[in-house]
Short mmCIF file of C-alpha atoms in Angstrom, two decimals:
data_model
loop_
_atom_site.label_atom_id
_atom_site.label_comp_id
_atom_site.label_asym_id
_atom_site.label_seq_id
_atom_site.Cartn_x
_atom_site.Cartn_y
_atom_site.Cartn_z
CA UNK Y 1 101.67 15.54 -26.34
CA UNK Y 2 97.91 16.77 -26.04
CA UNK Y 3 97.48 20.58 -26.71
CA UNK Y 4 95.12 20.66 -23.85
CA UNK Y 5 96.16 19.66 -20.24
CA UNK Y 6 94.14 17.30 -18.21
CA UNK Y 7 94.69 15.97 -15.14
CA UNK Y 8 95.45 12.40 -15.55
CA UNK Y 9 93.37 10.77 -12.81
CA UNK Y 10 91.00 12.28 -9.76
CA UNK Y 11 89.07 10.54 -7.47
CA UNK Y 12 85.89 10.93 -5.15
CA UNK Y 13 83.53 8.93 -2.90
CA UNK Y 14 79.83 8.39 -3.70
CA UNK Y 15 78.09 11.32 -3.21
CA UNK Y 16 80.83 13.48 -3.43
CA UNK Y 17 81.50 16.24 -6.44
CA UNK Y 18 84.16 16.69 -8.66
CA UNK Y 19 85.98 18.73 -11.18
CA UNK Y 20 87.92 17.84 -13.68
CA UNK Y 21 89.84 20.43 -15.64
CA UNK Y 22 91.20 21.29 -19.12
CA UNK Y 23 93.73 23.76 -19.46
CA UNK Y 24 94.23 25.43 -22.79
CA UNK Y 25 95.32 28.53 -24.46
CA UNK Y 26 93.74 32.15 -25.63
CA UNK Y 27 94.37 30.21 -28.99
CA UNK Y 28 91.87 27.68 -28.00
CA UNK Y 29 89.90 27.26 -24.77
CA UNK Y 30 90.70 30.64 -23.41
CA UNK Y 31 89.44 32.47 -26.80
CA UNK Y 32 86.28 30.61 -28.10
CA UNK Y 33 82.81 28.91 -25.95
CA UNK Y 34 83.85 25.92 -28.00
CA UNK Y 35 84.43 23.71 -25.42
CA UNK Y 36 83.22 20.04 -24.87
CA UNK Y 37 83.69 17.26 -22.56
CA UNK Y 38 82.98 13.52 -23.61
CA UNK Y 39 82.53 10.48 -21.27
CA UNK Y 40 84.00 6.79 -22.22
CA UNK Y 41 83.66 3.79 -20.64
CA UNK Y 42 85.94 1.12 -21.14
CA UNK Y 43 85.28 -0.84 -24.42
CA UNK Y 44 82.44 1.38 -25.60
CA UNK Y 45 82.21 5.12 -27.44
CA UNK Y 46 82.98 8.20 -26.23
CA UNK Y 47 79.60 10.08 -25.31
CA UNK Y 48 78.75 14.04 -25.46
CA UNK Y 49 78.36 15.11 -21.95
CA UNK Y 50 79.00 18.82 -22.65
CA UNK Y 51 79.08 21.25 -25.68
CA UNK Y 52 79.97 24.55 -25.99
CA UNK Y 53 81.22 24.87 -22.51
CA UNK Y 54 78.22 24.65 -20.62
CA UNK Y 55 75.22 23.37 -22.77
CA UNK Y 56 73.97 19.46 -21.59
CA UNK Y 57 72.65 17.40 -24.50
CA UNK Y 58 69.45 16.01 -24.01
CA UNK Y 59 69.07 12.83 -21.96
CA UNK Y 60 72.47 13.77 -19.93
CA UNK Y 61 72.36 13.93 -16.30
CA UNK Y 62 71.95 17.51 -14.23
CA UNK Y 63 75.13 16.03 -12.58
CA UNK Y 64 77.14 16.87 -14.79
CA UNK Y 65 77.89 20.43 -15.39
CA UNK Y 66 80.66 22.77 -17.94
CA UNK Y 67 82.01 26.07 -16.76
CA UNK Y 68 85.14 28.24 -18.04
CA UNK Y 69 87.56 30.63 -16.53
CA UNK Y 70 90.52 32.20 -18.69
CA UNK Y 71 92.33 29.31 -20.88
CA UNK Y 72 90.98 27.18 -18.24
CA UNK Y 73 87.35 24.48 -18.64
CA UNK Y 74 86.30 22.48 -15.77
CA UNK Y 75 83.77 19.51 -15.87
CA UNK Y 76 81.90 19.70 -12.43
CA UNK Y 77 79.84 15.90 -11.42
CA UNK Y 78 78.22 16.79 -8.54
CA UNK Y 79 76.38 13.63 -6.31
CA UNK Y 80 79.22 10.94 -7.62
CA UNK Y 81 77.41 7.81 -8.92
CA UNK Y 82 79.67 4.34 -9.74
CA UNK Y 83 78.83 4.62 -13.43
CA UNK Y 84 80.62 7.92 -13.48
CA UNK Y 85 83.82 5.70 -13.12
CA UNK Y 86 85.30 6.62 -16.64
CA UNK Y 87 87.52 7.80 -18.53
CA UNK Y 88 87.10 12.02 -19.58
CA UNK Y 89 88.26 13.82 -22.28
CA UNK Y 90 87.74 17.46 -23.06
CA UNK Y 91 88.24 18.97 -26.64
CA UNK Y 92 88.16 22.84 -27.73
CA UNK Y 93 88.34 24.53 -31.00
CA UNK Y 94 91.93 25.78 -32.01
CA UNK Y 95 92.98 28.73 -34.35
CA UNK Y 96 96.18 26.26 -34.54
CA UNK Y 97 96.04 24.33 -38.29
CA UNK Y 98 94.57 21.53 -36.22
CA UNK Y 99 91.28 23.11 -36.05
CA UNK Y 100 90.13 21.01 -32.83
CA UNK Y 101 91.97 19.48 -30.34
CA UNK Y 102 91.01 16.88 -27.64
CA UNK Y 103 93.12 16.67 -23.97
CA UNK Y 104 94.88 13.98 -23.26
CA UNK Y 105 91.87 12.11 -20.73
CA UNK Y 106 91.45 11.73 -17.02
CA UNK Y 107 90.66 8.51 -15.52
CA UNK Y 108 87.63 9.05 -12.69
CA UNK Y 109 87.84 6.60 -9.98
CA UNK Y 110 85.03 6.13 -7.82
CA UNK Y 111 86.21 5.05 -4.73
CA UNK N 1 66.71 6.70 -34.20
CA UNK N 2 69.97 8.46 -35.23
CA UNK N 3 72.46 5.37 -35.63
CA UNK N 4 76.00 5.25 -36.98
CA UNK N 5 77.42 1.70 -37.78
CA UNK N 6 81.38 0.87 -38.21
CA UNK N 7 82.31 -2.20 -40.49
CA UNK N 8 83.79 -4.95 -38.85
CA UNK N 9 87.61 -5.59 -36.94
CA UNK N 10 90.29 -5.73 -39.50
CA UNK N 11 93.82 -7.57 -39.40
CA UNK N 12 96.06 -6.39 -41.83
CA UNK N 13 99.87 -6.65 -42.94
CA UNK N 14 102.00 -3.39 -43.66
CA UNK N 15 102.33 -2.30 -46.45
CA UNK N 16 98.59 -3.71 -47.18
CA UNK N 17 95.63 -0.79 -48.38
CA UNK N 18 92.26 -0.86 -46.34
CA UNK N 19 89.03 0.75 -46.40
CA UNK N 20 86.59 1.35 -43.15
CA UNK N 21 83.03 2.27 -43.45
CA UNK N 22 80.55 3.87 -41.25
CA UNK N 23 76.61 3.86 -42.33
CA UNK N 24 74.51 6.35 -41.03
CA UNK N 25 71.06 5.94 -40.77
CA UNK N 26 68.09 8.06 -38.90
CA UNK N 27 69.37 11.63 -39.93
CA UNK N 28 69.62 13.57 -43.05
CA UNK N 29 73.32 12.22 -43.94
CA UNK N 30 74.30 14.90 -46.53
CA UNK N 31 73.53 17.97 -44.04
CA UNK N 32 75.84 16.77 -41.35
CA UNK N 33 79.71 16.75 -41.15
CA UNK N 34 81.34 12.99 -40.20
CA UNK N 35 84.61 12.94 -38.48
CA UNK N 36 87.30 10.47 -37.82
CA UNK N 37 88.87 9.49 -34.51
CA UNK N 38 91.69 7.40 -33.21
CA UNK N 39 92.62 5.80 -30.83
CA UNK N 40 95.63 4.23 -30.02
CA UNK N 41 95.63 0.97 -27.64
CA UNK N 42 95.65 2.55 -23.68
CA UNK N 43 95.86 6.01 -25.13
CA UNK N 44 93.56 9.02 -25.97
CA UNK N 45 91.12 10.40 -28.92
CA UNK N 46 92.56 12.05 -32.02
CA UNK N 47 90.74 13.82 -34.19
CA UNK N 48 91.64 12.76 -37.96
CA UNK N 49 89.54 14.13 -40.66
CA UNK N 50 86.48 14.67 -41.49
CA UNK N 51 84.14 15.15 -44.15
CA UNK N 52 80.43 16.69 -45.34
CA UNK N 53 78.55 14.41 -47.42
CA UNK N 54 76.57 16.98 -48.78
CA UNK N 55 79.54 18.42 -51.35
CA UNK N 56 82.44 15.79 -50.27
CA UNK N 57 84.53 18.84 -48.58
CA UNK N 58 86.73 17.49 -46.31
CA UNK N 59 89.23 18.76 -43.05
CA UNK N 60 92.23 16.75 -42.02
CA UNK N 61 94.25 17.49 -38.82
CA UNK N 62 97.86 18.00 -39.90
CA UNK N 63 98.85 14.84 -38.00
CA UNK N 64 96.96 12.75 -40.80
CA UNK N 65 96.98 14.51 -44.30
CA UNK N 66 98.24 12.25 -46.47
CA UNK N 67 98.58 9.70 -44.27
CA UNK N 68 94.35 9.05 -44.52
CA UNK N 69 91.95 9.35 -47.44
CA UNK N 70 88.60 10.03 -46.17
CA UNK N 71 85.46 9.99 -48.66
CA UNK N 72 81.47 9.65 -48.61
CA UNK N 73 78.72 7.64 -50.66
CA UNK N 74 75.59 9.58 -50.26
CA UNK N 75 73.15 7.28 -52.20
CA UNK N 76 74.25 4.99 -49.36
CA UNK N 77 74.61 7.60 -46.67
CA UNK N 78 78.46 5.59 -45.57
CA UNK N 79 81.50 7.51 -44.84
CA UNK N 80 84.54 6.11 -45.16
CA UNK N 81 88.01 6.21 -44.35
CA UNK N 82 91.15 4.95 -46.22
CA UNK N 83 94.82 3.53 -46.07
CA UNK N 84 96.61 2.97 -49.24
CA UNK N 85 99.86 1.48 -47.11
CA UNK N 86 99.10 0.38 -44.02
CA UNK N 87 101.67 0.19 -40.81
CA UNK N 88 101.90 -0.84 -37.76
CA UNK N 89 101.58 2.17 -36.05
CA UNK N 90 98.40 2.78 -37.45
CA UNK N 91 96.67 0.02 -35.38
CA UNK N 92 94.39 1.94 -33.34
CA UNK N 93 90.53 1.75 -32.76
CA UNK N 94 88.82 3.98 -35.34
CA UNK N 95 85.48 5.94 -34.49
CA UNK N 96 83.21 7.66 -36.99
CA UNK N 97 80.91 10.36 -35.13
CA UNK N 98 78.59 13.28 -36.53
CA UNK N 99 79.31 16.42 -35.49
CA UNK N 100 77.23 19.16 -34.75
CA UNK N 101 77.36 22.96 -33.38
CA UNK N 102 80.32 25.35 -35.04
CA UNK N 103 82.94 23.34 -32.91
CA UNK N 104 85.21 21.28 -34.86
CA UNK N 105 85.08 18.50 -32.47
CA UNK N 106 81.30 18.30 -31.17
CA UNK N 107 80.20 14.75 -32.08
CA UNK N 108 76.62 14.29 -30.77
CA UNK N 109 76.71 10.57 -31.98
CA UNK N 110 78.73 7.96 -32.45
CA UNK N 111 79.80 4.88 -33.94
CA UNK N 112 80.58 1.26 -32.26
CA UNK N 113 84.18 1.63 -33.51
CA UNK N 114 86.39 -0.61 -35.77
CA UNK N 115 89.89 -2.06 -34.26
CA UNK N 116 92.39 -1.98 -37.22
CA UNK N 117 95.47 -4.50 -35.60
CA UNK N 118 98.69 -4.29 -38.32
CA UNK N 119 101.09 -6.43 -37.60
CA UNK N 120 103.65 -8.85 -40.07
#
């Protein structure tokens, strides 16, 4: 069982934005900006989408956007594309002996 | 170009030891950490280990110490991680990745993977 909770699937149309959300504890997401969300696509590497809550690495699309409220992250992709069909995991510093912790993944269908 | 590449797909018996790499190449090696992911066939990432090159400290989730030995080669800049006694629950895909930032888990790059498959 994943210490973070993820929805396990959401869905859009082209066009259309989403959020995806990551619900944590004052342990983890709720106490520390140490937030990220990763993309993977089937067969390939997760890739940084999001670090530190809200902070895009270079080359990744405006789309995509971080945010934070409580013990509570959300992933916002705004103007849905096809290739944002994937697989999304968020992960979040933990004061637990873990030290990091991912959630357990939503699958983004793009309908 | 900042690259991280995984040795090769592995088939293995239990019981059997094994050793995965993961070169780095296009980055300073010994100023970065390297972690350790898995995942399990249709399931999500786990965060393993990891480890910095520069003085060989290491951090294993509690899910994996002693169940993983993971290690580093600077004059080679590889990272590597290790099974003395393999089973079959451990066949998973295995990803290296660098981390960056203060987060634990904040891997900017990473590498193709290797599949690990135990089976008698």
């Amino acid at each position: 069982q994943s210490a973070l909770t993820q929805p396990a699937s959401v869905s859009g149309s082209p066009g259309q934005s989403i959020t995806i959300s990551c619900t944590g504890t004052s342990s983890d997401v709720g106490g520390y900006n140490f937030v990220s969300w990763y993309q993977q696509h089937p067969g390939t590497a997760p890739k940084l989408m999001i670090y530190d809550v809200t902070n895009r690495p270079s080359g990744v699309s405006h789309r995509f956007s971080g945010s934070k409220s409580g013990n509570t992250a959300s992933l916002t992709i705004s103007g849905l594309q096809a290739e944002d069909e994937a697989d999304y995991y968020c992960s979040s510093y933990t004061t637990s002996s873990t030290l990091g912790v991912f959630g357990g993944g939503t699958k983004l269908t793009v309908l | 170009e900042v690259q991280l590449v995984q040795s090769g797909a592995e088939v293995k018996k239990p019981g059997e030891s094994l050793k995965i790499s993961c070169k780095s190449s296009g980055y300073s090696f010994t100023t970065y950490w390297i972690g350790w992911v898995r995942q399990m066939p249709g399931k999500g990432l786990e965060w393993m280990a990891m480890i910095y090159p520069g003085d060989s400290d290491t951090k294993y989730s509690p899910s994996f110490q002693g169940q993983v030995t993971i290690s580093a080669d600077k004059s080679i800049s590889t990272a590597y991680l290790q099974w003395s006694s393999l089973k079959a629950s451990d066949t998973a895909m295995y990803y290296c990745a660098r981390r960056v930032g203060a987060a634990v888990i904040n891997f900017d790059y990473w590498g193709q993977g290797t599949l690990v498959t135990v089976f008698s």
